[in-house]
Amino acid sequence: MKLVLAIVQDADTPGLMRSLSEQGFEVTKLASTGGFLREGNTTLMIGVQDERLPHLKTLVAQNCRSRSRLVTPSVPMGEQGEGLVSDPVEVPVGGAVMFVVEVAEFVRV
Ligand code: 2BA
Ligand code: 2BA
């Protein structure tokens, strides 16, 4: 068994949760925050049998799309040179980031 930690964008979460549920995957949903953008995202914990892992990855890929966000880098006061005044930069986000971890034991008491 594997534990998949999937970090997905909030906008993709309802569709992905629906697909996972329809396909019989069990999921726990956590509200999370990206360390770089400091914006909300969603972390899904999915305990899955090894043979179903490829199917899970396909569903995540189908439901999560890449978007770009404009971010204004913060330049400390007094360090702004001519033409360097915090031009927004485009940052790609997603589709999704997945960590796949070996599960030593799955216990339900
Ligand atoms: P954030 O940390 O808010 O990052 C959002 C996007 O900003 C990232 O998209 C990446 O394209 C960019 N980014 C992140 N850190 C950067 C940096 N130091 N310099 C330049 N650009 C940077 P994704 O890679 O698709 O990641 C989406 C979210 O997945 C991240 O949100 C974070 O919550 C999580 N994540 C990604 N990689 C991770 C990792 N190695 N460990 C834990 N969480 C991770
Ligand atoms: P929920 O997903 O809200 O599920 C509540 C209960 O509904 C489950 O209890 C189970 O009896 C039933 N259930 C869930 N998915 C089902 C499905 N596809 N078909 C039929 N019945 C289903 P528990 O098994 O005691 O799980 C309690 C909570 O633990 C779950 O809440 C979920 O948050 C988490 N969980 C359980 N197994 C998981 C796994 N493999 N991966 C991630 N989270 C899991």
Coordinates of N, CA and C in Angstrom, one line a residue, residues 13-101:
T13 N -10.1 21.0 -6.8 CA -10.4 20.0 -5.7 C -11.8 19.3 -5.9
P14 N -12.8 20.1 -6.1 CA -14.1 19.5 -6.2 C -14.2 18.4 -7.3
G15 N -13.7 18.7 -8.4 CA -13.8 17.8 -9.6 C -13.0 16.5 -9.3
L16 N -11.8 16.7 -8.7 CA -10.9 15.6 -8.4 C -11.5 14.7 -7.3
M17 N -12.1 15.3 -6.3 CA -12.7 14.6 -5.2 C -13.9 13.7 -5.7
R18 N -14.6 14.3 -6.7 CA -15.8 13.6 -7.3 C -15.3 12.4 -8.0
S19 N -14.2 12.6 -8.9 CA -13.7 11.5 -9.7 C -13.1 10.4 -8.8
L20 N -12.4 10.8 -7.7 CA -11.8 9.8 -6.8 C -12.9 9.0 -6.1
S21 N -13.9 9.7 -5.7 CA -15.0 9.0 -5.0 C -15.8 8.0 -5.9
E22 N -16.0 8.5 -7.1 CA -16.7 7.6 -8.1 C -15.9 6.4 -8.4
Q23 N -14.6 6.5 -8.4 CA -13.7 5.3 -8.7 C -13.3 4.5 -7.4
G24 N -14.0 4.9 -6.3 CA -13.8 4.1 -5.1 C -12.5 4.3 -4.3
F25 N -11.9 5.4 -4.5 CA -10.7 5.8 -3.7 C -11.2 6.4 -2.4
E26 N -10.5 6.1 -1.3 CA -10.7 6.7 -0.1 C -9.8 7.9 0.1
V27 N -10.3 9.0 0.6 CA -9.5 10.3 0.6 C -9.8 11.0 1.9
T28 N -8.7 11.7 2.4 CA -8.9 12.6 3.5 C -8.3 14.0 2.9
K29 N -9.1 15.0 3.1 CA -8.8 16.3 2.6 C -8.4 17.3 3.7
L30 N -7.2 17.9 3.4 CA -6.7 18.9 4.4 C -6.5 20.2 3.7
A31 N -6.9 21.3 4.5 CA -6.6 22.6 3.9 C -5.2 23.0 4.2
S32 N -4.5 23.5 3.2 CA -3.0 23.7 3.3 C -2.7 25.1 2.7
T33 N -1.5 25.5 2.9 CA -1.0 26.8 2.3 C 0.3 26.6 1.7
G34 N 0.5 27.1 0.5 CA 1.8 27.0 -0.2 C 2.8 28.0 0.4
G35 N 4.0 27.5 0.6 CA 5.0 28.3 1.3 C 5.5 29.4 0.4
F36 N 5.4 29.3 -0.9 CA 5.9 30.4 -1.8 C 4.9 31.4 -2.0
L37 N 3.7 31.0 -2.5 CA 2.7 32.0 -2.8 C 1.9 32.5 -1.6
R38 N 2.0 31.7 -0.5 CA 1.3 31.9 0.7 C -0.3 32.0 0.5
E39 N -0.7 31.1 -0.5 CA -2.1 31.1 -0.8 C -2.6 29.7 -0.4
G40 N -3.9 29.6 -0.2 CA -4.5 28.3 0.1 C -4.4 27.3 -1.0
N41 N -4.1 26.1 -0.6 CA -4.2 25.0 -1.6 C -4.8 23.8 -0.8
T42 N -4.9 22.7 -1.4 CA -5.5 21.5 -0.8 C -4.6 20.3 -0.8
T43 N -4.4 19.7 0.3 CA -3.6 18.4 0.3 C -4.5 17.3 0.5
L44 N -4.5 16.3 -0.4 CA -5.3 15.1 -0.3 C -4.4 14.0 0.1
M45 N -4.8 13.3 1.2 CA -4.1 12.0 1.6 C -4.9 10.9 1.1
I46 N -4.3 10.0 0.3 CA -5.0 8.9 -0.3 C -4.2 7.6 -0.1
G47 N -4.8 6.8 0.7 CA -4.2 5.5 0.9 C -4.7 4.5 -0.2
V48 N -3.7 4.0 -0.9 CA -4.1 3.2 -2.1 C -3.3 1.9 -2.3
Q49 N -4.0 0.9 -2.8 CA -3.3 -0.3 -3.1 C -2.3 -0.1 -4.2
D50 N -1.2 -0.7 -4.2 CA -0.1 -0.5 -5.2 C -0.7 -0.6 -6.7
E51 N -1.5 -1.6 -6.9 CA -2.0 -1.8 -8.3 C -2.9 -0.7 -8.8
R52 N -3.5 0.1 -7.9 CA -4.4 1.1 -8.3 C -3.7 2.5 -8.4
L53 N -2.4 2.5 -8.1 CA -1.6 3.8 -8.1 C -1.6 4.4 -9.5
P54 N -1.4 3.7 -10.6 CA -1.4 4.3 -11.9 C -2.7 4.9 -12.2
H55 N -3.8 4.3 -11.8 CA -5.1 4.8 -12.1 C -5.3 6.1 -11.3
L56 N -4.9 6.2 -10.1 CA -4.9 7.4 -9.3 C -4.2 8.5 -9.9
K57 N -3.0 8.2 -10.4 CA -2.2 9.3 -11.0 C -2.9 9.8 -12.3
T58 N -3.5 8.9 -13.0 CA -4.2 9.4 -14.2 C -5.4 10.3 -13.8
L59 N -6.1 10.0 -12.8 CA -7.2 10.8 -12.4 C -6.8 12.2 -11.9
V60 N -5.6 12.2 -11.2 CA -5.1 13.5 -10.7 C -4.7 14.3 -11.9
A61 N -4.0 13.7 -12.9 CA -3.5 14.4 -14.1 C -4.7 15.0 -14.9
Q62 N -5.8 14.2 -15.0 CA -7.0 14.6 -15.8 C -7.7 15.8 -15.1
N63 N -7.6 15.9 -13.8 CA -8.5 16.9 -13.1 C -7.7 18.1 -12.7
C64 N -6.4 18.1 -12.8 CA -5.6 19.2 -12.3 C -4.9 19.9 -13.4
R65 N -5.2 21.2 -13.6 CA -4.5 21.8 -14.7 C -3.5 22.9 -14.2
S66 N -2.6 23.2 -15.1 CA -1.5 24.1 -14.8 C -2.1 25.5 -15.0
R67 N -1.8 26.4 -14.1 CA -2.2 27.8 -14.2 C -1.0 28.7 -13.9
S68 N -1.1 29.9 -14.3 CA 0.1 30.8 -13.9 C -0.5 31.9 -13.1
R69 N 0.3 32.3 -12.1 CA 0.0 33.4 -11.2 C 1.0 34.5 -11.4
L70 N 0.6 35.8 -11.4 CA 1.5 36.9 -11.4 C 1.9 37.3 -10.0
V71 N 3.2 37.3 -9.7 CA 3.7 37.6 -8.4 C 4.6 38.8 -8.5
T72 N 4.4 39.7 -7.5 CA 5.3 40.9 -7.5 C 6.3 40.6 -6.4
P73 N 7.6 40.5 -6.9 CA 8.6 40.2 -5.9 C 8.8 41.4 -5.0
S74 N 9.0 41.2 -3.7 CA 9.2 42.3 -2.8 C 10.7 42.7 -2.8
V75 N 11.0 43.9 -3.2 CA 12.4 44.4 -3.1 C 12.5 45.3 -1.9
P76 N 13.4 45.1 -1.0 CA 13.6 45.9 0.1 C 13.7 47.4 -0.2
M77 N 13.1 48.3 0.6 CA 13.2 49.7 0.4 C 14.7 50.1 0.3
G78 N 15.1 51.0 -0.6 CA 16.5 51.5 -0.7 C 17.3 50.6 -1.5
E79 N 16.8 49.4 -2.0 CA 17.6 48.6 -2.9 C 17.0 48.6 -4.3
Q80 N 16.1 49.5 -4.6 CA 15.5 49.5 -5.9 C 16.3 50.3 -6.8
G81 N 16.8 49.6 -7.9 CA 17.6 50.4 -8.9 C 16.6 50.8 -10.0
E82 N 17.1 51.7 -10.9 CA 16.3 52.1 -12.0 C 15.8 50.9 -12.8
G83 N 14.5 50.9 -13.2 CA 14.0 49.8 -14.0 C 13.9 48.5 -13.2
L84 N 14.1 48.5 -11.9 CA 14.0 47.3 -11.2 C 12.8 47.2 -10.2
V85 N 11.9 48.2 -10.5 CA 10.8 48.4 -9.5 C 9.8 47.3 -9.6
S86 N 10.0 46.2 -8.9 CA 9.1 45.1 -8.7 C 8.2 44.8 -9.8
D87 N 8.8 44.4 -11.0 CA 8.0 44.0 -12.1 C 7.4 42.6 -11.7
P88 N 6.1 42.5 -12.0 CA 5.5 41.2 -11.7 C 6.1 40.1 -12.5
V89 N 6.3 38.9 -12.0 CA 6.8 37.8 -12.7 C 5.7 36.7 -12.7
E90 N 5.7 35.9 -13.8 CA 4.7 34.8 -13.9 C 5.2 33.6 -13.3
V91 N 4.4 33.0 -12.4 CA 4.8 31.7 -11.8 C 3.9 30.6 -12.1
P92 N 4.4 29.5 -12.7 CA 3.5 28.4 -13.0 C 3.1 27.6 -11.8
V93 N 1.8 27.2 -11.6 CA 1.4 26.4 -10.5 C 0.7 25.2 -11.0
G94 N 1.1 24.1 -10.5 CA 0.4 22.8 -10.8 C 0.7 22.3 -12.2
G95 N -0.2 21.5 -12.7 CA -1.3 20.7 -12.2 C -1.3 20.3 -10.8
A96 N -0.5 19.3 -10.3 CA -0.5 18.9 -9.0 C 0.9 18.3 -8.6
V97 N 1.2 18.4 -7.3 CA 2.4 17.8 -6.9 C 2.0 16.6 -6.0
M98 N 2.7 15.4 -6.3 CA 2.3 14.2 -5.5 C 3.6 13.6 -4.8
F99 N 3.4 13.3 -3.6 CA 4.4 12.5 -2.9 C 3.8 11.1 -2.7
V100 N 4.6 10.1 -3.1 CA 4.1 8.7 -2.9 C 5.0 8.0 -1.9
V101 N 4.4 7.6 -0.8 CA 5.2 7.1 0.4 C 4.7 5.7 0.7

